[in-house]
Amino acid sequence: MEEYISFKDREEWKDITPISQDDGPQPICPINYSTKFSETMGYFRAILVKQEMSTRALDLTEEVIDLNPANYTVWYFRRLLLKSVKFTINDEFKFCEQLALEEPKNYQIWYHRRAIVELSQDCSRELDFTTKAIQNDNKNYHAWAHRQWVIETFNLWEKELDFLESLLTFDIRNNSAWNHRFFILSRNKAITNEIRSLEIEYTINKIKLCASNVSAWNYLKGLMNGSNIDNYPTVIEFCDWMVQNHPICAPANVFKVDILQQKILQLKGKGQIEQLRELVNEAERICNNLATNLAVKHAKYWYYRIDQFQKQLQ
Amino acid sequence: MTTTIIKKEFGKEKHIQYIIEKGKKKDDFEYWAIEQQHMSGVYWGLTALYLLNRIHEVEFQPMISYVLQCQHPNGGFSGNVDHDPHILYTLSAIQVLALLDALDRLDKQKIANYIASLQQPDGSFAGDQWGEIDTRFSYIAISIVTLIGKREAINMQKAVEFIVGCRNFDGSFGCIPGAESHAGQTFCCVGALAIAGALEHVDHDLLGWWLAERQVPCGGLNGRPEKLPDVCYSWWVVSSLSIMHRLHWIDKQKLAHWILECQDEDGGIADRPGDMPDIFHTFFGIAGLSLLGYENIDSIDPAFALPVSLLNKLSIPLPWANNNNNNN
């Protein structure tokens, strides 16, 4: 790391008088400053007031960002500078990447990345870049959102399912990866019956590997959204099999309750009272089990569901 | 399996001292890292003090002057002096002035114009002139125009449409269409829809269940499946459940106990037990306890994230609140 040279010792800054921070009154949350920080900010304030568009100003924003990457004003000014000062786009991408990997939860860095992709219309680095960020933190919300934006904006749908497969193999419980899978399928084109069937098979196999994985069960539910469960006997059979053979698997029981709810709603008003009653009884039995054994902390929710089921008999 | 639950006390006086004293110390390294969001820090600290009935420990006039110093010609407020305006700090500034009984110092039309200028054709809101879009900003815009009585300044219907477009199949919401369901974004969307009078777009049962599932075995709440609990979700999740009248779907006692475990013995609340406290988590811990009905903490409104008594004084309607909200 380069040794810090005080601004007052830098020849190229001799013409600038730094402006010091005015923190206002003794506030409830006043800020402490180190000397390096005060000095750097003082010079930055001076440049900001002048609205100086120069290479030295661009370099200065980098120093400010280094000290405090969450300072949104310096990012704004940097973007203004990028519009008028000569710079190398590849360097800017590298700078942004390095920061994003160091401070992965910083909103400003991620927005800046998007801004330079938009400015350059160059998305060639983004999949590799977000892959790196995701490898560091599989659930980084910004990384996933950025990846989704890039894919949708530049039509990069092709290899995503392979990418997802490697992630889910590594961590089958990664909710972000499951969400991304849903995103890829549902936003690229409509989920056809064929796609749905393939995805059901895929998801069932994943659930068999890790039955308590809530994300996979949620994904299965999402796949079934808006379709008639009777068209997918494999799902019903699988769920029944799970409940029978893994009776303490809460998500399986929850899914069963949802299947029963759908069937009950289909039967309602068709006069088949006995059948309806049977289904309601079964649903209530499972809800009771959830309330008293499998999901006790959600007991009130399951009693609410029982209430709702009982209303179906009225 | 039974566990001995050691009853933890709420360290009210220690937290009050933490908020005030920490603010006075100028030799703390971490502070300069948040100087650009100073305005939000003030909002978090002041609201916490208000809920603990000690807002008068702070001098109002200098604080009001400071806030007004951060206003820009376009009507927006910045996070601190020398910064550019942003929608985030515009809300914090208005909230702070409301707490200090100084909303009359605002040029409300100017602010309304600023917010209107940030609305996009698809109904979403940008955070600033650079165009970052996020449902957080939708919440902020709807909250601001309601607090200052200028709802007509924005296209409310389109704003609602965009938010609904961010709803996922599990009933929960992300930051932009297609983004992963997240409890923080969910608060923003549910809060926004509540204030907009459009809660019919929320499937209360489906989302209520998703939110209830955020409670992990130790009693704390996470923001997404398979993530660690964090005290701030005591706000994002609990406020959403409160608005939807389903707060009883979580184990409230267990959550309250876990929040108390996150207290630092010298004052302040951390994100999880044993970690360093900070003003952000201190506020959200206290706000969470308020929603849970913890004794000696004033009520906070789950949509506006401001004290109920203050909103009543301002005659802001709170149709989602009811007397017997979330009890049992």
PDB file of N, CA, C and O in Angstrom, chain B residues 217-270:
ATOM      1  N   PRO B 217     -35.731 -21.034  15.292  1.00  0.00           N
ATOM      2  CA  PRO B 217     -35.913 -21.684  16.590  1.00  0.00           C
ATOM      3  C   PRO B 217     -35.540 -20.844  17.818  1.00  0.00           C
ATOM      4  O   PRO B 217     -36.204 -20.923  18.851  1.00  0.00           O
ATOM      5  N   CYS B 218     -34.502 -19.992  17.699  1.00  0.00           N
ATOM      6  CA  CYS B 218     -34.103 -19.212  18.889  1.00  0.00           C
ATOM      7  C   CYS B 218     -35.083 -18.078  19.179  1.00  0.00           C
ATOM      8  O   CYS B 218     -34.986 -17.420  20.222  1.00  0.00           O
ATOM      9  N   GLY B 219     -36.011 -17.837  18.278  1.00  0.00           N
ATOM     10  CA  GLY B 219     -37.014 -16.798  18.509  1.00  0.00           C
ATOM     11  C   GLY B 219     -36.824 -15.561  17.666  1.00  0.00           C
ATOM     12  O   GLY B 219     -37.758 -14.785  17.468  1.00  0.00           O
ATOM     13  N   GLY B 220     -35.589 -15.369  17.138  1.00  0.00           N
ATOM     14  CA  GLY B 220     -35.331 -14.210  16.295  1.00  0.00           C
ATOM     15  C   GLY B 220     -35.935 -14.381  14.904  1.00  0.00           C
ATOM     16  O   GLY B 220     -36.434 -15.453  14.560  1.00  0.00           O
ATOM     17  N   LEU B 221     -35.876 -13.297  14.120  1.00  0.00           N
ATOM     18  CA  LEU B 221     -36.466 -13.322  12.779  1.00  0.00           C
ATOM     19  C   LEU B 221     -35.387 -13.101  11.728  1.00  0.00           C
ATOM     20  O   LEU B 221     -34.500 -12.266  11.922  1.00  0.00           O
ATOM     21  N   ASN B 222     -35.498 -13.831  10.621  1.00  0.00           N
ATOM     22  CA  ASN B 222     -34.594 -13.555   9.499  1.00  0.00           C
ATOM     23  C   ASN B 222     -35.347 -12.822   8.397  1.00  0.00           C
ATOM     24  O   ASN B 222     -36.546 -12.547   8.530  1.00  0.00           O
ATOM     25  N   GLY B 223     -34.653 -12.495   7.314  1.00  0.00           N
ATOM     26  CA  GLY B 223     -35.274 -11.706   6.251  1.00  0.00           C
ATOM     27  C   GLY B 223     -35.656 -12.527   5.034  1.00  0.00           C
ATOM     28  O   GLY B 223     -36.425 -12.071   4.179  1.00  0.00           O
ATOM     29  N   ARG B 224     -35.069 -13.714   4.942  1.00  0.00           N
ATOM     30  CA  ARG B 224     -35.339 -14.617   3.809  1.00  0.00           C
ATOM     31  C   ARG B 224     -35.116 -16.026   4.333  1.00  0.00           C
ATOM     32  O   ARG B 224     -34.411 -16.222   5.327  1.00  0.00           O
ATOM     33  N   PRO B 225     -35.665 -17.042   3.654  1.00  0.00           N
ATOM     34  CA  PRO B 225     -35.428 -18.417   4.107  1.00  0.00           C
ATOM     35  C   PRO B 225     -33.939 -18.745   4.194  1.00  0.00           C
ATOM     36  O   PRO B 225     -33.148 -18.313   3.350  1.00  0.00           O
ATOM     37  N   GLU B 226     -33.582 -19.499   5.214  1.00  0.00           N
ATOM     38  CA  GLU B 226     -32.222 -20.028   5.388  1.00  0.00           C
ATOM     39  C   GLU B 226     -31.181 -18.953   5.692  1.00  0.00           C
ATOM     40  O   GLU B 226     -29.986 -19.166   5.476  1.00  0.00           O
ATOM     41  N   LYS B 227     -31.618 -17.804   6.190  1.00  0.00           N
ATOM     42  CA  LYS B 227     -30.656 -16.766   6.592  1.00  0.00           C
ATOM     43  C   LYS B 227     -30.661 -16.638   8.114  1.00  0.00           C
ATOM     44  O   LYS B 227     -31.573 -17.102   8.803  1.00  0.00           O
ATOM     45  N   LEU B 228     -29.648 -15.944   8.614  1.00  0.00           N
ATOM     46  CA  LEU B 228     -29.542 -15.773  10.066  1.00  0.00           C
ATOM     47  C   LEU B 228     -30.522 -14.714  10.551  1.00  0.00           C
ATOM     48  O   LEU B 228     -30.847 -13.777   9.827  1.00  0.00           O
ATOM     49  N   PRO B 229     -30.959 -14.809  11.824  1.00  0.00           N
ATOM     50  CA  PRO B 229     -31.832 -13.761  12.363  1.00  0.00           C
ATOM     51  C   PRO B 229     -31.043 -12.481  12.591  1.00  0.00           C
ATOM     52  O   PRO B 229     -29.838 -12.505  12.783  1.00  0.00           O
ATOM     53  N   ASP B 230     -31.759 -11.367  12.589  1.00  0.00           N
ATOM     54  CA  ASP B 230     -31.150 -10.048  12.795  1.00  0.00           C
ATOM     55  C   ASP B 230     -32.227  -9.186  13.441  1.00  0.00           C
ATOM     56  O   ASP B 230     -33.387  -9.235  13.051  1.00  0.00           O
ATOM     57  N   VAL B 231     -31.816  -8.387  14.418  1.00  0.00           N
ATOM     58  CA  VAL B 231     -32.777  -7.571  15.163  1.00  0.00           C
ATOM     59  C   VAL B 231     -33.591  -6.648  14.265  1.00  0.00           C
ATOM     60  O   VAL B 231     -34.757  -6.357  14.551  1.00  0.00           O
ATOM     61  N   CYS B 232     -33.005  -6.190  13.176  1.00  0.00           N
ATOM     62  CA  CYS B 232     -33.764  -5.239  12.349  1.00  0.00           C
ATOM     63  C   CYS B 232     -35.018  -5.890  11.759  1.00  0.00           C
ATOM     64  O   CYS B 232     -35.993  -5.190  11.463  1.00  0.00           O
ATOM     65  N   TYR B 233     -35.005  -7.223  11.634  1.00  0.00           N
ATOM     66  CA  TYR B 233     -36.211  -7.878  11.131  1.00  0.00           C
ATOM     67  C   TYR B 233     -37.325  -7.870  12.168  1.00  0.00           C
ATOM     68  O   TYR B 233     -38.486  -8.130  11.834  1.00  0.00           O
ATOM     69  N   SER B 234     -36.976  -7.570  13.422  1.00  0.00           N
ATOM     70  CA  SER B 234     -38.015  -7.344  14.424  1.00  0.00           C
ATOM     71  C   SER B 234     -38.882  -6.171  14.010  1.00  0.00           C
ATOM     72  O   SER B 234     -39.992  -6.026  14.483  1.00  0.00           O
ATOM     73  N   TRP B 235     -38.344  -5.327  13.140  1.00  0.00           N
ATOM     74  CA  TRP B 235     -39.181  -4.265  12.600  1.00  0.00           C
ATOM     75  C   TRP B 235     -39.813  -4.689  11.275  1.00  0.00           C
ATOM     76  O   TRP B 235     -41.027  -4.710  11.126  1.00  0.00           O
ATOM     77  N   TRP B 236     -38.987  -5.057  10.300  1.00  0.00           N
ATOM     78  CA  TRP B 236     -39.505  -5.273   8.944  1.00  0.00           C
ATOM     79  C   TRP B 236     -40.605  -6.345   8.927  1.00  0.00           C
ATOM     80  O   TRP B 236     -41.615  -6.222   8.229  1.00  0.00           O
ATOM     81  N   VAL B 237     -40.400  -7.427   9.656  1.00  0.00           N
ATOM     82  CA  VAL B 237     -41.380  -8.512   9.670  1.00  0.00           C
ATOM     83  C   VAL B 237     -42.561  -8.159  10.568  1.00  0.00           C
ATOM     84  O   VAL B 237     -43.720  -8.317  10.170  1.00  0.00           O
ATOM     85  N   VAL B 238     -42.272  -7.673  11.744  1.00  0.00           N
ATOM     86  CA  VAL B 238     -43.321  -7.435  12.738  1.00  0.00           C
ATOM     87  C   VAL B 238     -44.258  -6.315  12.293  1.00  0.00           C
ATOM     88  O   VAL B 238     -45.476  -6.406  12.482  1.00  0.00           O
ATOM     89  N   SER B 239     -43.719  -5.273  11.685  1.00  0.00           N
ATOM     90  CA  SER B 239     -44.575  -4.179  11.211  1.00  0.00           C
ATOM     91  C   SER B 239     -45.521  -4.687  10.125  1.00  0.00           C
ATOM     92  O   SER B 239     -46.715  -4.373  10.128  1.00  0.00           O
ATOM     93  N   SER B 240     -44.998  -5.482   9.212  1.00  0.00           N
ATOM     94  CA  SER B 240     -45.836  -6.024   8.136  1.00  0.00           C
ATOM     95  C   SER B 240     -46.949  -6.895   8.711  1.00  0.00           C
ATOM     96  O   SER B 240     -48.114  -6.784   8.310  1.00  0.00           O
ATOM     97  N   LEU B 241     -46.593  -7.759   9.655  1.00  0.00           N
ATOM     98  CA  LEU B 241     -47.613  -8.610  10.276  1.00  0.00           C
ATOM     99  C   LEU B 241     -48.644  -7.769  11.022  1.00  0.00           C
ATOM    100  O   LEU B 241     -49.836  -8.075  11.003  1.00  0.00           O
ATOM    101  N   SER B 242     -48.176  -6.702  11.675  1.00  0.00           N
ATOM    102  CA  SER B 242     -49.093  -5.821  12.408  1.00  0.00           C
ATOM    103  C   SER B 242     -50.104  -5.183  11.474  1.00  0.00           C
ATOM    104  O   SER B 242     -51.298  -5.168  11.754  1.00  0.00           O
ATOM    105  N   ILE B 243     -49.616  -4.665  10.362  1.00  0.00           N
ATOM    106  CA  ILE B 243     -50.509  -4.016   9.393  1.00  0.00           C
ATOM    107  C   ILE B 243     -51.564  -5.012   8.928  1.00  0.00           C
ATOM    108  O   ILE B 243     -52.734  -4.649   8.725  1.00  0.00           O
ATOM    109  N   MET B 244     -51.158  -6.267   8.765  1.00  0.00           N
ATOM    110  CA  MET B 244     -52.075  -7.280   8.250  1.00  0.00           C
ATOM    111  C   MET B 244     -52.846  -7.989   9.362  1.00  0.00           C
ATOM    112  O   MET B 244     -53.539  -8.972   9.108  1.00  0.00           O
ATOM    113  N   HIS B 245     -52.679  -7.517  10.607  1.00  0.00           N
ATOM    114  CA  HIS B 245     -53.413  -8.097  11.752  1.00  0.00           C
ATOM    115  C   HIS B 245     -53.125  -9.576  11.934  1.00  0.00           C
ATOM    116  O   HIS B 245     -54.004 -10.367  12.247  1.00  0.00           O
ATOM    117  N   ARG B 246     -51.859  -9.940  11.730  1.00  0.00           N
ATOM    118  CA  ARG B 246     -51.480 -11.340  11.899  1.00  0.00           C
ATOM    119  C   ARG B 246     -50.240 -11.498  12.773  1.00  0.00           C
ATOM    120  O   ARG B 246     -49.501 -12.468  12.674  1.00  0.00           O
ATOM    121  N   LEU B 247     -50.042 -10.552  13.665  1.00  0.00           N
ATOM    122  CA  LEU B 247     -48.856 -10.582  14.508  1.00  0.00           C
ATOM    123  C   LEU B 247     -48.864 -11.796  15.435  1.00  0.00           C
ATOM    124  O   LEU B 247     -47.811 -12.301  15.828  1.00  0.00           O
ATOM    125  N   HIS B 248     -50.058 -12.297  15.736  1.00  0.00           N
ATOM    126  CA  HIS B 248     -50.135 -13.448  16.639  1.00  0.00           C
ATOM    127  C   HIS B 248     -49.686 -14.736  15.954  1.00  0.00           C
ATOM    128  O   HIS B 248     -49.632 -15.783  16.605  1.00  0.00           O
ATOM    129  N   TRP B 249     -49.337 -14.663  14.677  1.00  0.00           N
ATOM    130  CA  TRP B 249     -48.867 -15.858  13.990  1.00  0.00           C
ATOM    131  C   TRP B 249     -47.410 -16.170  14.314  1.00  0.00           C
ATOM    132  O   TRP B 249     -46.895 -17.208  13.916  1.00  0.00           O
ATOM    133  N   ILE B 250     -46.709 -15.251  14.990  1.00  0.00           N
ATOM    134  CA  ILE B 250     -45.370 -15.585  15.486  1.00  0.00           C
ATOM    135  C   ILE B 250     -45.438 -15.712  17.000  1.00  0.00           C
ATOM    136  O   ILE B 250     -46.415 -15.279  17.618  1.00  0.00           O
ATOM    137  N   ASP B 251     -44.397 -16.302  17.571  1.00  0.00           N
ATOM    138  CA  ASP B 251     -44.313 -16.416  19.021  1.00  0.00           C
ATOM    139  C   ASP B 251     -43.730 -15.100  19.533  1.00  0.00           C
ATOM    140  O   ASP B 251     -42.513 -14.886  19.488  1.00  0.00           O
ATOM    141  N   LYS B 252     -44.608 -14.214  19.991  1.00  0.00           N
ATOM    142  CA  LYS B 252     -44.196 -12.857  20.356  1.00  0.00           C
ATOM    143  C   LYS B 252     -43.255 -12.848  21.557  1.00  0.00           C
ATOM    144  O   LYS B 252     -42.292 -12.079  21.601  1.00  0.00           O
ATOM    145  N   GLN B 253     -43.566 -13.708  22.511  1.00  0.00           N
ATOM    146  CA  GLN B 253     -42.730 -13.724  23.721  1.00  0.00           C
ATOM    147  C   GLN B 253     -41.315 -14.145  23.402  1.00  0.00           C
ATOM    148  O   GLN B 253     -40.351 -13.555  23.904  1.00  0.00           O
ATOM    149  N   LYS B 254     -41.225 -15.165  22.574  1.00  0.00           N
ATOM    150  CA  LYS B 254     -39.901 -15.664  22.221  1.00  0.00           C
ATOM    151  C   LYS B 254     -39.101 -14.596  21.477  1.00  0.00           C
ATOM    152  O   LYS B 254     -37.903 -14.449  21.680  1.00  0.00           O
ATOM    153  N   LEU B 255     -39.773 -13.865  20.614  1.00  0.00           N
ATOM    154  CA  LEU B 255     -39.097 -12.805  19.873  1.00  0.00           C
ATOM    155  C   LEU B 255     -38.644 -11.699  20.818  1.00  0.00           C
ATOM    156  O   LEU B 255     -37.501 -11.242  20.752  1.00  0.00           O
ATOM    157  N   ALA B 256     -39.533 -11.291  21.712  1.00  0.00           N
ATOM    158  CA  ALA B 256     -39.181 -10.223  22.659  1.00  0.00           C
ATOM    159  C   ALA B 256     -37.967 -10.639  23.479  1.00  0.00           C
ATOM    160  O   ALA B 256     -37.029  -9.858  23.671  1.00  0.00           O
ATOM    161  N   HIS B 257     -37.981 -11.882  23.918  1.00  0.00           N
ATOM    162  CA  HIS B 257     -36.854 -12.376  24.701  1.00  0.00           C
ATOM    163  C   HIS B 257     -35.561 -12.311  23.888  1.00  0.00           C
ATOM    164  O   HIS B 257     -34.505 -11.911  24.398  1.00  0.00           O
ATOM    165  N   TRP B 258     -35.642 -12.685  22.613  1.00  0.00           N
ATOM    166  CA  TRP B 258     -34.443 -12.674  21.771  1.00  0.00           C
ATOM    167  C   TRP B 258     -33.931 -11.252  21.552  1.00  0.00           C
ATOM    168  O   TRP B 258     -32.721 -11.006  21.590  1.00  0.00           O
ATOM    169  N   ILE B 259     -34.840 -10.313  21.368  1.00  0.00           N
ATOM    170  CA  ILE B 259     -34.417  -8.913  21.195  1.00  0.00           C
ATOM    171  C   ILE B 259     -33.672  -8.451  22.448  1.00  0.00           C
ATOM    172  O   ILE B 259     -32.617  -7.814  22.372  1.00  0.00           O
ATOM    173  N   LEU B 260     -34.213  -8.817  23.611  1.00  0.00           N
ATOM    174  CA  LEU B 260     -33.555  -8.414  24.854  1.00  0.00           C
ATOM    175  C   LEU B 260     -32.159  -9.028  24.969  1.00  0.00           C
ATOM    176  O   LEU B 260     -31.245  -8.422  25.525  1.00  0.00           O
ATOM    177  N   GLU B 261     -32.007 -10.223  24.426  1.00  0.00           N
ATOM    178  CA  GLU B 261     -30.694 -10.874  24.418  1.00  0.00           C
ATOM    179  C   GLU B 261     -29.685 -10.113  23.567  1.00  0.00           C
ATOM    180  O   GLU B 261     -28.477 -10.291  23.725  1.00  0.00           O
ATOM    181  N   CYS B 262     -30.192  -9.308  22.625  1.00  0.00           N
ATOM    182  CA  CYS B 262     -29.303  -8.561  21.721  1.00  0.00           C
ATOM    183  C   CYS B 262     -28.827  -7.248  22.336  1.00  0.00           C
ATOM    184  O   CYS B 262     -28.057  -6.514  21.713  1.00  0.00           O
ATOM    185  N   GLN B 263     -29.295  -6.947  23.535  1.00  0.00           N
ATOM    186  CA  GLN B 263     -28.869  -5.718  24.211  1.00  0.00           C
ATOM    187  C   GLN B 263     -27.415  -5.836  24.636  1.00  0.00           C
ATOM    188  O   GLN B 263     -26.960  -6.912  25.013  1.00  0.00           O
ATOM    189  N   ASP B 264     -26.732  -4.687  24.571  1.00  0.00           N
ATOM    190  CA  ASP B 264     -25.376  -4.626  25.112  1.00  0.00           C
ATOM    191  C   ASP B 264     -25.499  -4.172  26.562  1.00  0.00           C
ATOM    192  O   ASP B 264     -26.296  -3.287  26.867  1.00  0.00           O
ATOM    193  N   GLU B 265     -24.700  -4.748  27.453  1.00  0.00           N
ATOM    194  CA  GLU B 265     -24.883  -4.410  28.871  1.00  0.00           C
ATOM    195  C   GLU B 265     -24.511  -2.961  29.180  1.00  0.00           C
ATOM    196  O   GLU B 265     -24.940  -2.406  30.194  1.00  0.00           O
ATOM    197  N   ASP B 266     -23.764  -2.331  28.239  1.00  0.00           N
ATOM    198  CA  ASP B 266     -23.437  -0.909  28.435  1.00  0.00           C
ATOM    199  C   ASP B 266     -24.417   0.009  27.708  1.00  0.00           C
ATOM    200  O   ASP B 266     -24.234   1.221  27.688  1.00  0.00           O
ATOM    201  N   GLY B 267     -25.443  -0.566  27.110  1.00  0.00           N
ATOM    202  CA  GLY B 267     -26.428   0.256  26.394  1.00  0.00           C
ATOM    203  C   GLY B 267     -26.348   0.036  24.904  1.00  0.00           C
ATOM    204  O   GLY B 267     -25.294  -0.272  24.362  1.00  0.00           O
ATOM    205  N   GLY B 268     -27.458   0.191  24.223  1.00  0.00           N
ATOM    206  CA  GLY B 268     -27.529  -0.046  22.781  1.00  0.00           C
ATOM    207  C   GLY B 268     -27.899  -1.491  22.500  1.00  0.00           C
ATOM    208  O   GLY B 268     -27.786  -2.370  23.359  1.00  0.00           O
ATOM    209  N   ILE B 269     -28.366  -1.721  21.287  1.00  0.00           N
ATOM    210  CA  ILE B 269     -28.794  -3.051  20.860  1.00  0.00           C
ATOM    211  C   ILE B 269     -28.023  -3.414  19.586  1.00  0.00           C
ATOM    212  O   ILE B 269     -27.803  -2.566  18.719  1.00  0.00           O
ATOM    213  N   ALA B 270     -27.612  -4.695  19.500  1.00  0.00           N
ATOM    214  CA  ALA B 270     -26.841  -5.160  18.341  1.00  0.00           C
ATOM    215  C   ALA B 270     -27.725  -5.980  17.408  1.00  0.00           C
ATOM    216  O   ALA B 270     -28.869  -6.270  17.722  1.00  0.00           O
TER     217      ALA B 270
END
